Short mmCIF file of C-alpha atoms in Angstrom, two decimals:
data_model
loop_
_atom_site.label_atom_id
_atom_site.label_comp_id
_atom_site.label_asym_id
_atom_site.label_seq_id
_atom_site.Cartn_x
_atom_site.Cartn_y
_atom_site.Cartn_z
CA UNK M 1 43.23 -82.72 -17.53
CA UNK M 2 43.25 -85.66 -14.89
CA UNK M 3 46.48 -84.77 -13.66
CA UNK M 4 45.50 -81.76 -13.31
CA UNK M 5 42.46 -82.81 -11.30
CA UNK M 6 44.93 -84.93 -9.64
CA UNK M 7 46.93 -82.41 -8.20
CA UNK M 8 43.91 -79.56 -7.26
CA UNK M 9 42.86 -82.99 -5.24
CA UNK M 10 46.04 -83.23 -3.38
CA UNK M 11 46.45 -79.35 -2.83
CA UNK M 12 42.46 -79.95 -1.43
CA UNK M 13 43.38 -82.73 1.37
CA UNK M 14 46.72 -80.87 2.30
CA UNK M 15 44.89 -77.90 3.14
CA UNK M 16 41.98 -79.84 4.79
CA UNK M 17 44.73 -82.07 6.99
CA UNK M 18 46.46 -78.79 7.71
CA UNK M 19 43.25 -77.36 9.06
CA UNK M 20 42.02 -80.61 10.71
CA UNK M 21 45.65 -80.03 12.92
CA UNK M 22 44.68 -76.45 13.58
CA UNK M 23 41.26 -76.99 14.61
CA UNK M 24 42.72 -79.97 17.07
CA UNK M 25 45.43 -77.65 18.38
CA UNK M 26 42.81 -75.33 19.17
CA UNK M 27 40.55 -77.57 20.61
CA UNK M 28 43.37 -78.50 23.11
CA UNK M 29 43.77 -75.17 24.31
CA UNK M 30 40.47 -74.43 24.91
CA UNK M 31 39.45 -77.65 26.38
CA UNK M 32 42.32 -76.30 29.04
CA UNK M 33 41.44 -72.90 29.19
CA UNK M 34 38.01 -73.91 30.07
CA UNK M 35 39.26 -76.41 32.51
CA UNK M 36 41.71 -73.90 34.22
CA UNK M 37 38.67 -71.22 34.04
CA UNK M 38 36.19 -73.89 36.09
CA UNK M 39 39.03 -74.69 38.40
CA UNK M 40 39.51 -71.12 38.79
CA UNK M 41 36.26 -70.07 39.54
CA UNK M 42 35.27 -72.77 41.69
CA UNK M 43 38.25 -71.34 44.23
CA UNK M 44 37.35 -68.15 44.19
CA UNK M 45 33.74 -68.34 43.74
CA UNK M 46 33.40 -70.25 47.17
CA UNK M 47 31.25 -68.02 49.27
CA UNK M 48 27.53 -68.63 49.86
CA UNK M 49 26.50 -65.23 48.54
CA UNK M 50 28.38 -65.13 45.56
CA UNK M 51 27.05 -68.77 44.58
CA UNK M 52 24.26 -67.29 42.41
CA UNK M 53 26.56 -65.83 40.46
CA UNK M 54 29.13 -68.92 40.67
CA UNK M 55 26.15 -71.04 39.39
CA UNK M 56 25.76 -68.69 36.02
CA UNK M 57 29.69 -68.30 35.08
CA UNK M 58 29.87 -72.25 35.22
CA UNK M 59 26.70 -72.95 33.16
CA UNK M 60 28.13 -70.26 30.32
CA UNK M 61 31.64 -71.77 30.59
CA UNK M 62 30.05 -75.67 30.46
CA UNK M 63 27.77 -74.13 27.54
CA UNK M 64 30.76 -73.08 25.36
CA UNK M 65 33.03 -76.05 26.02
CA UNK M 66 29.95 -78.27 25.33
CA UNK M 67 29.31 -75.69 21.90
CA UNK M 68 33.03 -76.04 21.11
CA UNK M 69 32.77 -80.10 21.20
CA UNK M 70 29.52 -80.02 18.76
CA UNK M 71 31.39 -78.12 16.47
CA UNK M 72 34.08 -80.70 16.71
CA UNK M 73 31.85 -83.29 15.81
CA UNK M 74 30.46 -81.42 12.64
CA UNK M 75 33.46 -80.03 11.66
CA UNK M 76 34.43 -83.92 11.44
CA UNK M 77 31.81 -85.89 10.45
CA UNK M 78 30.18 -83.29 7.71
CA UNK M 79 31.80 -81.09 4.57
CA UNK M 80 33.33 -78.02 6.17
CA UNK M 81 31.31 -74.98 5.03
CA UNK M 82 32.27 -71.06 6.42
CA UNK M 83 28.42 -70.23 5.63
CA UNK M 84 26.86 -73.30 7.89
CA UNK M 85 29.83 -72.77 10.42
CA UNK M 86 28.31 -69.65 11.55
CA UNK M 87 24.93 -70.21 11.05
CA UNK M 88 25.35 -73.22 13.48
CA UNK M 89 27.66 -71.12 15.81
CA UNK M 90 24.42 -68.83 16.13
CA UNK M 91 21.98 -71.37 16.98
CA UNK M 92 24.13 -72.84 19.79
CA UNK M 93 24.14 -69.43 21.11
CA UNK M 94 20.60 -68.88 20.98
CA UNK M 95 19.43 -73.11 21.97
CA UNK M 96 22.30 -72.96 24.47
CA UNK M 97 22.64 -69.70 26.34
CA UNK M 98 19.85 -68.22 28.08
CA UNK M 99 19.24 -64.38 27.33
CA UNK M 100 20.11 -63.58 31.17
CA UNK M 101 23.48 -65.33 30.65
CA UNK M 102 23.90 -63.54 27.52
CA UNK M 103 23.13 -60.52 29.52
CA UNK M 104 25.61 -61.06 32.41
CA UNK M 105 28.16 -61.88 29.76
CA UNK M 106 27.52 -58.32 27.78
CA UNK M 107 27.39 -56.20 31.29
CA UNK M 108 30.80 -57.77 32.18
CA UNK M 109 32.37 -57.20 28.67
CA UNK M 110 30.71 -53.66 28.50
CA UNK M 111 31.82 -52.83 32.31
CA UNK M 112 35.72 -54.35 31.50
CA UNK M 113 36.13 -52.00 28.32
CA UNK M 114 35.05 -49.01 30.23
CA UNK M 115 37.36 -50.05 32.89
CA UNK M 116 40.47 -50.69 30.83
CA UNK M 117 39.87 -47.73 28.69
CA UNK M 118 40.03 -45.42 32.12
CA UNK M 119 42.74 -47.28 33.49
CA UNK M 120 44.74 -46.51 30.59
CA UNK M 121 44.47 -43.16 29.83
CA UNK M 122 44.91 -42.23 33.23
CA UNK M 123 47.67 -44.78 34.39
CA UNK M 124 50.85 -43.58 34.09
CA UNK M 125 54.21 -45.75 35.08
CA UNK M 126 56.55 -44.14 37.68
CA UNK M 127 59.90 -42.50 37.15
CA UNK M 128 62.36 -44.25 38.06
CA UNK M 129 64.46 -41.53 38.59
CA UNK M 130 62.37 -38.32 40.37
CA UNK M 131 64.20 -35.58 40.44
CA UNK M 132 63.49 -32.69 43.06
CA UNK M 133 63.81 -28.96 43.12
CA UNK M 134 63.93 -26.21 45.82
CA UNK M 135 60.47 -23.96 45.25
CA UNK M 136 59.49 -20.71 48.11
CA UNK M 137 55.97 -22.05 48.99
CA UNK M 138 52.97 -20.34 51.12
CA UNK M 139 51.89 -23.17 53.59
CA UNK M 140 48.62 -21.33 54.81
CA UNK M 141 46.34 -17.86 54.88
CA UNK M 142 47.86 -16.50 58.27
CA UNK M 143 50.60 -14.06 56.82
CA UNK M 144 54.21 -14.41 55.76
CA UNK M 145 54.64 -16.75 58.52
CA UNK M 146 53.66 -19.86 56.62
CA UNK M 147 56.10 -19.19 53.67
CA UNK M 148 59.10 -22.31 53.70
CA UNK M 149 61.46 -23.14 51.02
CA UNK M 150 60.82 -26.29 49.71
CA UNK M 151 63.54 -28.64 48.94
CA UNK M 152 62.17 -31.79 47.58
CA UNK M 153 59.42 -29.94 45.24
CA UNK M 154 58.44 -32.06 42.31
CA UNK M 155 59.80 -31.24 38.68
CA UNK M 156 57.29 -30.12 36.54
CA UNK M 157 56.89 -31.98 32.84
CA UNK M 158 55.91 -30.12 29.83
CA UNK M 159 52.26 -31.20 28.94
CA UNK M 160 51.15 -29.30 26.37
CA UNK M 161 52.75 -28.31 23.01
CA UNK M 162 52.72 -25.16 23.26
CA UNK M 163 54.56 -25.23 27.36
CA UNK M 164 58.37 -23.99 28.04
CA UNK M 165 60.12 -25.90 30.49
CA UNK M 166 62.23 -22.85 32.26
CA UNK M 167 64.91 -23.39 34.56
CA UNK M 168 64.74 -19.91 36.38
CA UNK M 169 68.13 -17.94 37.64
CA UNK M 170 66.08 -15.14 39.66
CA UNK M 171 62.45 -13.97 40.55
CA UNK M 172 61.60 -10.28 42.05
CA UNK M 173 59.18 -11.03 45.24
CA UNK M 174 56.74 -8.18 45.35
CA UNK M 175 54.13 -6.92 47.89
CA UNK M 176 51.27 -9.22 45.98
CA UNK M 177 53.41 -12.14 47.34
CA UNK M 178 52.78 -10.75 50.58
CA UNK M 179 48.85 -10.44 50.33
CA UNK M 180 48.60 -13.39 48.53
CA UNK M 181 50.18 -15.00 52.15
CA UNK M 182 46.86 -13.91 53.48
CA UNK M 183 44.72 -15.74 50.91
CA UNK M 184 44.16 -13.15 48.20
CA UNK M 185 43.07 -14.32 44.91
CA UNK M 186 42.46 -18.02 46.69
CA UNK M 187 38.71 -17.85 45.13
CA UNK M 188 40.25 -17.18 41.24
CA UNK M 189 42.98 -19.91 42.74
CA UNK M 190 40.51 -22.12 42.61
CA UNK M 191 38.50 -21.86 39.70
CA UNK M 192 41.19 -20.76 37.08
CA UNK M 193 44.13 -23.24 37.73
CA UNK M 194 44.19 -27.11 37.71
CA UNK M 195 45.97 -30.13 39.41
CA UNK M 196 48.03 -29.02 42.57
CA UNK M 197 47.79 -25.23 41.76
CA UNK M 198 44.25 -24.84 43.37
CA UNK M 199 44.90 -25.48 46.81
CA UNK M 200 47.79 -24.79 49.26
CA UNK M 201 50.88 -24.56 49.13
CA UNK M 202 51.04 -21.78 46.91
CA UNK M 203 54.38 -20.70 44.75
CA UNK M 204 55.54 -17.47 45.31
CA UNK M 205 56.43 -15.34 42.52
CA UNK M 206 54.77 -13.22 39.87
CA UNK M 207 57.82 -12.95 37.41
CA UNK M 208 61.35 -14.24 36.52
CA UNK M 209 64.03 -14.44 34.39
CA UNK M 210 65.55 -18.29 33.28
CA UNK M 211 66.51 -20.35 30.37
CA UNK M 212 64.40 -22.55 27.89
CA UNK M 213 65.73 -25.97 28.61
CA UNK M 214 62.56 -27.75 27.05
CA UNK M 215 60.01 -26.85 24.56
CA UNK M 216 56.44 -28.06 23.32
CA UNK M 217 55.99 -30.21 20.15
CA UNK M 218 54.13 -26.82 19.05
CA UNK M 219 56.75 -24.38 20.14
CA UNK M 220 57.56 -22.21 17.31
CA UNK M 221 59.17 -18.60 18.88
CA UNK M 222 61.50 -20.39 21.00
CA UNK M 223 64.44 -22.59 21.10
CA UNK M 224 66.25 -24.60 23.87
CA UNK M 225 68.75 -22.43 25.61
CA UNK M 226 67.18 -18.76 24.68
CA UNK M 227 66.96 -16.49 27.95
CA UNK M 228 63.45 -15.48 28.02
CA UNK M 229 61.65 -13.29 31.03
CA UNK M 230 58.10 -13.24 31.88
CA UNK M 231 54.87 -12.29 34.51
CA UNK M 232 52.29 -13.99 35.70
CA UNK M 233 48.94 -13.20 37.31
CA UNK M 234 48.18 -13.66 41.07
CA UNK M 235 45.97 -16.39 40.71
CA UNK M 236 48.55 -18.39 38.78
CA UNK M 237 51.27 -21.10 39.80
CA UNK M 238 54.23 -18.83 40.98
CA UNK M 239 57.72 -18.81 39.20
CA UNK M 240 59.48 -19.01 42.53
CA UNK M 241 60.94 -22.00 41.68
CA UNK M 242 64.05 -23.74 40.11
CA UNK M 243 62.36 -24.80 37.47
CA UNK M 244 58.81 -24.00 35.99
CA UNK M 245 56.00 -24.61 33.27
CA UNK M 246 54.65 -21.50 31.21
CA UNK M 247 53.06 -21.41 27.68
CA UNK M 248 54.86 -19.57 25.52
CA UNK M 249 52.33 -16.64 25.21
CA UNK M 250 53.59 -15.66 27.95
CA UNK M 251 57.14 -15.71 27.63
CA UNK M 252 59.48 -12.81 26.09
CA UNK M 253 63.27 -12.77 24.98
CA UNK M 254 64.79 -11.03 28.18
CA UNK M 255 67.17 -8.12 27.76
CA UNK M 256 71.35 -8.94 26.81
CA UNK M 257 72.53 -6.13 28.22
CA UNK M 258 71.87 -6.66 32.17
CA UNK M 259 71.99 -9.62 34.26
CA UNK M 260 69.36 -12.23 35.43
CA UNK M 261 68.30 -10.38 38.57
CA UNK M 262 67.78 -7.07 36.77
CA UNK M 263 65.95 -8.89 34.40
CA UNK M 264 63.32 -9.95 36.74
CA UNK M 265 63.00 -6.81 38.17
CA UNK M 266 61.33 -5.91 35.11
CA UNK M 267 58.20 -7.87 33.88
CA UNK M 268 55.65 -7.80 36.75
CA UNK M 269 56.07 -4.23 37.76
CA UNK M 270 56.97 -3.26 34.38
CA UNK M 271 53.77 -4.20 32.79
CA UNK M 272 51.53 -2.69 35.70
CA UNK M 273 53.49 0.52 34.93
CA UNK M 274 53.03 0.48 31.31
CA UNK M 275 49.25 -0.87 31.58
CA UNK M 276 49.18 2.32 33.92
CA UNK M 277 50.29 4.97 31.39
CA UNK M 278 48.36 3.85 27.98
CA UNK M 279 45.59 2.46 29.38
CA UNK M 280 44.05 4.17 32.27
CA UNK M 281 45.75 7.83 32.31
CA UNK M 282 45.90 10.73 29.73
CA UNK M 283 49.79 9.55 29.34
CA UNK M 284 50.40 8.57 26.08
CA UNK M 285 54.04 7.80 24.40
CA UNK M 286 54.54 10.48 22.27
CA UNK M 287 52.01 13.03 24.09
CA UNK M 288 53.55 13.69 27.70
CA UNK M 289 55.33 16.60 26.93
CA UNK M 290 54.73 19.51 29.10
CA UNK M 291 52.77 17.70 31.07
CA UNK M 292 52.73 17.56 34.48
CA UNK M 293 52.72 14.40 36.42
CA UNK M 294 52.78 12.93 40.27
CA UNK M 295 54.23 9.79 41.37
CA UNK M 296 53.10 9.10 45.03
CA UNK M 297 55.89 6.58 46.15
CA UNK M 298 58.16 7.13 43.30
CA UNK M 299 60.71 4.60 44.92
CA UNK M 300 58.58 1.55 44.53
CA UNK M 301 59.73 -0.65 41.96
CA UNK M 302 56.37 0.08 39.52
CA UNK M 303 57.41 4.01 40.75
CA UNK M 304 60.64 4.18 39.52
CA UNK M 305 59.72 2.47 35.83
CA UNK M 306 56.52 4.94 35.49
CA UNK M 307 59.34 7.75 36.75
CA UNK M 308 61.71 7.10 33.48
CA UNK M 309 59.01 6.10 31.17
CA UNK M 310 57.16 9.30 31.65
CA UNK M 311 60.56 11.54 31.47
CA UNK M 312 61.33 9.73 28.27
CA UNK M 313 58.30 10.73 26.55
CA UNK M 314 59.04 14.28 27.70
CA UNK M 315 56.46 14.73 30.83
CA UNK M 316 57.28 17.02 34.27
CA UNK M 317 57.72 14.72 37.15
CA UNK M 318 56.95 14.95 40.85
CA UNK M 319 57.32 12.14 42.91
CA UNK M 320 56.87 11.94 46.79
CA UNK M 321 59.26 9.08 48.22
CA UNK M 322 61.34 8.90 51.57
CA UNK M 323 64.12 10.57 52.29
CA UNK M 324 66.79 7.48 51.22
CA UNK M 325 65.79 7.40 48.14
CA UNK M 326 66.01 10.78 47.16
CA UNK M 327 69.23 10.19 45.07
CA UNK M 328 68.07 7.55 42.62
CA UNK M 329 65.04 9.50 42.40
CA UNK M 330 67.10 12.23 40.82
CA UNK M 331 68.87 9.88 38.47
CA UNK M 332 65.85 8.32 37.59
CA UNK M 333 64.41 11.95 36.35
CA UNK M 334 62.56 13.13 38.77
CA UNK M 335 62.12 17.13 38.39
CA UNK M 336 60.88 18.16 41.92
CA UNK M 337 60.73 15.64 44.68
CA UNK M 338 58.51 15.57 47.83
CA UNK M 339 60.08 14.20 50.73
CA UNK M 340 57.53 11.95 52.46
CA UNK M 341 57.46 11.70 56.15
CA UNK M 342 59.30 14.90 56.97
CA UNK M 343 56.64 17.43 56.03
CA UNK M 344 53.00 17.85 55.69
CA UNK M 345 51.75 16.55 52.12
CA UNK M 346 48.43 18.06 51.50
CA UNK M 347 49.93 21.48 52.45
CA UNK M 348 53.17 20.91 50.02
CA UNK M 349 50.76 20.23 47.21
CA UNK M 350 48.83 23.06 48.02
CA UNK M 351 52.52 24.76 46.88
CA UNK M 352 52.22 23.08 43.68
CA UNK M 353 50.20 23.52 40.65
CA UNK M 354 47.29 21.12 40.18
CA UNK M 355 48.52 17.83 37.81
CA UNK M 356 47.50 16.39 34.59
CA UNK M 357 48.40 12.93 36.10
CA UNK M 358 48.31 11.51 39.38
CA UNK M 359 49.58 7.48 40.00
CA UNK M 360 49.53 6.26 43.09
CA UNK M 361 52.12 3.69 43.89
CA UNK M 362 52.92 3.47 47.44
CA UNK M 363 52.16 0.64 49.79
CA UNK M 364 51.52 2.59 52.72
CA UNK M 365 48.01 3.51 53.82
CA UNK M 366 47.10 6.95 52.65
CA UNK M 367 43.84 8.93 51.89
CA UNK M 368 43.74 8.95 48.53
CA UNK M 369 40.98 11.56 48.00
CA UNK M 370 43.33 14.44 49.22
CA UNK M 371 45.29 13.18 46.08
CA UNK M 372 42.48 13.55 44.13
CA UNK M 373 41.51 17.52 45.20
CA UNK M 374 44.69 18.11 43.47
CA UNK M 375 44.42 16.97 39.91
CA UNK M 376 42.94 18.78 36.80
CA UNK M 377 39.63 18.44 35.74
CA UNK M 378 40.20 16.21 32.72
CA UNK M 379 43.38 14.69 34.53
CA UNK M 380 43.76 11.05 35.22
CA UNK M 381 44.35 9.46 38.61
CA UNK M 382 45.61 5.74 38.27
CA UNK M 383 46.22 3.89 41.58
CA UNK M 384 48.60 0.44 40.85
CA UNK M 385 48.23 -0.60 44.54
CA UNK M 386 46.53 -4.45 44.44
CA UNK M 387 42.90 -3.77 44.03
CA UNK M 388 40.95 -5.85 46.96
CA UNK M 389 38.95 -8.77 46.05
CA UNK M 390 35.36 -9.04 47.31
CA UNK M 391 35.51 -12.59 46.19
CA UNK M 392 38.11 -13.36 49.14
CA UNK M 393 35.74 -12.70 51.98
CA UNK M 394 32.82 -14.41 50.60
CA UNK M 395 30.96 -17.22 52.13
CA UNK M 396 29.46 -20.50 51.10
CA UNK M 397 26.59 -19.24 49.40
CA UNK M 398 27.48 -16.27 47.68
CA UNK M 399 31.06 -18.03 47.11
CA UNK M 400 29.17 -21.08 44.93
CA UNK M 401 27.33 -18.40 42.99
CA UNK M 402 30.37 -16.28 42.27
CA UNK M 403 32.41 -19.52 41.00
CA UNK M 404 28.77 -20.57 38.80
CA UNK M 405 29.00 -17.09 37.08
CA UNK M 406 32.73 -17.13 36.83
CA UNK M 407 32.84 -20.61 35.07
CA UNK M 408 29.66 -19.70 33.03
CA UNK M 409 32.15 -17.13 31.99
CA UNK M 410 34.74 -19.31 30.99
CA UNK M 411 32.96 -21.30 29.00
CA UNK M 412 31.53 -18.34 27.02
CA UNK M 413 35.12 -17.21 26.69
CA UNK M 414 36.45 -20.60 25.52
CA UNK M 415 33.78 -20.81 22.94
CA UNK M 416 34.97 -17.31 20.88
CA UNK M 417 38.44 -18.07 21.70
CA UNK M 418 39.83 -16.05 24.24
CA UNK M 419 42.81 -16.08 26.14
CA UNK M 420 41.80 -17.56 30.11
CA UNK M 421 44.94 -15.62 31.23
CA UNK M 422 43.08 -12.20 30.63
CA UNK M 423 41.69 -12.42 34.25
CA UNK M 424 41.77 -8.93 36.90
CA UNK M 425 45.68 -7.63 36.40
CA UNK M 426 46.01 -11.25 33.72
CA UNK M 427 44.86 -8.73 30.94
CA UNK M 428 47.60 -6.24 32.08
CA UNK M 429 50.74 -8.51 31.34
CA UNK M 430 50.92 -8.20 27.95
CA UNK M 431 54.25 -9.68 25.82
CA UNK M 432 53.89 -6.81 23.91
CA UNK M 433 54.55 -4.56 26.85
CA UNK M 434 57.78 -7.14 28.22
CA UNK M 435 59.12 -6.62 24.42
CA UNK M 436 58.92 -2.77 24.74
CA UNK M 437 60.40 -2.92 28.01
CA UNK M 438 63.29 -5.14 26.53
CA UNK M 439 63.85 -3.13 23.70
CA UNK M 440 64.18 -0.16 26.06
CA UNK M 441 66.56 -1.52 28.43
CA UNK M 442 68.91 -2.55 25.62
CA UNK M 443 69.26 0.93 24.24
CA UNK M 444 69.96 1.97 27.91
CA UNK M 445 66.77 4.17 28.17
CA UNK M 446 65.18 2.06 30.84
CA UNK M 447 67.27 1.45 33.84
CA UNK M 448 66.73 -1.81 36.41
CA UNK M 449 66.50 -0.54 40.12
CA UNK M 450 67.44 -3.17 42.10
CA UNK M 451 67.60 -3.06 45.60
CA UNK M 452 68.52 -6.19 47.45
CA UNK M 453 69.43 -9.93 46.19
CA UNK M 454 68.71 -12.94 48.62
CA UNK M 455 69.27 -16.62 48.47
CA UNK M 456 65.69 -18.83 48.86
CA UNK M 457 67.06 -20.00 52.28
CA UNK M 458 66.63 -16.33 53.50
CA UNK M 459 62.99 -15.37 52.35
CA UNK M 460 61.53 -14.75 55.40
CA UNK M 461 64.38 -11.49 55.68
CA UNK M 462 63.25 -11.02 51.89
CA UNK M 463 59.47 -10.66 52.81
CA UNK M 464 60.14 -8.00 55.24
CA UNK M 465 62.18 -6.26 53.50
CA UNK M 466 59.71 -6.12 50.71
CA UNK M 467 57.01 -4.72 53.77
CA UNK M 468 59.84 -2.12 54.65
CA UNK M 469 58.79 1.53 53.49
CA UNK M 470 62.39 2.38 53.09
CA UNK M 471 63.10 -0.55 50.43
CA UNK M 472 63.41 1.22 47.22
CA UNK M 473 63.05 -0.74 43.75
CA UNK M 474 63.21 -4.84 43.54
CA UNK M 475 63.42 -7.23 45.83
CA UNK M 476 65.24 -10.46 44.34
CA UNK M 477 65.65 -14.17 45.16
CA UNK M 478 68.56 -15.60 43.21
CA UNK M 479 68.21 -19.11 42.19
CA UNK M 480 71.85 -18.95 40.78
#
């Protein structure tokens, strides 16, 4: 039994010499910590109107050191005991530090965590190695003047899980592009987007067709490498651009049996069309048949998809288009075709029987109630031209109240779960509609018009040509 003592007494001192060396190890440090911290502040804190506060940091940091030495000296001279250790810790606090010290001391720890915590969730280190892309960009509201390629653009990350990194090949430029050049859609712009895609410059582009080359932790319907098309609406960041960002709700396999251009030629204008038909006219797949149906401006690129569509679901067509295009109208399916321009079109309707359908598709001005005198009484007139925005011309006032009721809106929408893309022609492009269209293509039942095929470097020739009444189908800009 008393060598048993013996040793528990020996195991007792070693452990009390091993913390006796701890203690003075850390007694050093601090005692120089403290010093370097008075030194320290005494250099900086040399100004006559920061002495107040000079005066406090040096009484807390003499306070401590002083604390730290008359726990030394207990520590020392008395049993150690955990319990009295902090009971005696506390009532140096409370003899030694004042409560506006104590105070100052809690503000500063209180202010520094906040700090910190911003810092680093917002701080993030630079690449070393930025790589640039070419994007077509809208500089400014004055027209298609202010539209530049871009060279050193900067590549866009995937932030999201759910976001497709796309490198795209080729992206149709339509006559949006054009009015968005003049500001439309700039209020939605705004208040719909985030980061750089509010304000100018503005990426062109409302569709495109590209290659996955980086997916989304939460990815599931795509893989690196699959060729995917897609649309987006006018207020959103263009797809103009070598490489792009989209979630993947908004992304579709594109069709194997044409090429990248003719691909894009199909999503934007493709979705209008078949928005146009199931949605907003008596057209119905399955129910055109003997029906009889004009396309005004059959030869624009929305004209020539709601030209096959309807002759594939067995309707009568009509179209009115220019003289040029008169041959691919024919292909296309056209039954009779009015040759705009070169006659006199309220008195060649007036030839005609009266129509179960009427879409209006050209970008030319045009009275469209002469259309209308010409359509049956439970017909359907559906006009695809780019509705205008009253939010575009308003001012300050009514422009702060629009964006309160538009983000009241949002909010409402956020909380039952709805889809912020379903905004104005956002609720028209619809991956159901870009699968259809695929599915058509590839059974050679849906044909890609495409017109002309430019290189970024000449989209100023690839705006006009999109202005040009004579253009017939898709303009493209290869990225290739």
């Amino acid at each position: 039994m008393d060598e048993v003592w013996f040793h528990f007494s020996n195991q007792l001192e070693t452990l009390q010499v091993q913390a006796s060396v701890v203690v003075q190890q850390g007694q050093q440090w601090c005692t120089a910590w403290l010093a370097q911290l008075q030194q320290f502040i005494l250099e900086l804190c040399n100004e006559q109107h920061v002495q107040y506060a000079k005066d406090i940091v040096l009484n807390m940091a003499t306070s401590i050191q002083r604390g730290w030495q008359e726990i030394q000296f207990q520590y020392y001279n008395t049993q150690w005991n955990t319990i009295d250790f902090y009971r005696q810790l506390g009532n140096l606090c409370v003899n030694k530090v004042s409560r506006r010290e104590a105070i100052f001391c809690l503000t500063g720890l209180m202010f520094g965590t906040v700090a910190g915590y911003y810092i680093g969730i917002n701080w993030k280190p630079t690449s070393q190695h930025v790589h640039h892309i070419k994007t077509i960009a809208c500089h400014h509201y004055y027209g298609i003047e202010g539209v530049l390629l871009i060279e050193d653009s900067e590549m866009p990350a995937i932030k999201k899980s759910n976001d497709l990194l796309i490198q795209v090949k080729a992206a149709s430029l339509n006559v949006i592009d054009t009015k968005i050049c003049s500001g439309y859609s700039k209020i939605y712009r705004k208040l719909l987007n985030s980061g750089k895609q509010k304000e100018l410059p503005v990426t062109l582009g409302r569709d495109c067709a590209g290659i996955v080359v980086d997916i989304g932790q939460g990815v599931i319907n795509f893989d690196i490498g699959d060729e995917v098309f897609l649309a987006v609406p006018s207020w959103a960041s263009g797809t103009m651009a070598e490489y792009i960002i989209v979630p993947e709700t908004q992304v579709a396999k594109r069709p194997k049996t044409c090429n990248f251009e003719a691909s894009a030629s199909l999503p934007y204008n493709g979705c209008l069309a078949w928005d146009a038909l199931v949605n907003r006219s008596i057209i119905k797949e399955g129910n055109a048949k003997g029906k009889r149906v004009l396309i005004f401006g059959g030869s624009t690129p929305i004209g020539c998809i709601l030209t096959q569509l309807i002759k594939l679901w067995g309707g009568y067509i009509i179209t009115a288009c220019r003289t040029d295009a008169v041959p691919i109208m024919k292909a296309l399916g056209a039954d009779e075709i009015i040759i705009m321009n070169e006659t006199d079109i309220e008195k060649e309707l007036q030839l005609h029987d009266k129509y179960d359908a009427i879409f209006f598709t050209d970008n030319q001005p045009f009275q469209e109630h002469i259309l209308k005198k010409y359509l049956l009484p439970h017909g359907s007139y559906v006009s695809t031209v780019p509705e205008q925005l009253t939010s575009d011309s308003l001012g300050l006032i009514c422009g702060s109240i629009f964006a309160g009721c538009v983000r009241i809106k949002l909010l409402v929408q956020y909380m039952f779960g709805f889809n912020m893309h379903q905004w104005k022609e956002g609720a028209k492009l619809n991956v159901a509609y870009l699968r259809a269209l695929c599915e058509l293509t590839d059974a050679n039942q849906l044909q890609t018009v495409v017109d002309r095929v430019y290189a970024p470097y000449n989209i100023e020739r690839a705006l006009l040509h999109v202005l040009d009444p004579n253009s017939i189908g898709s303009t493209i800009i290869t990225f290739q």
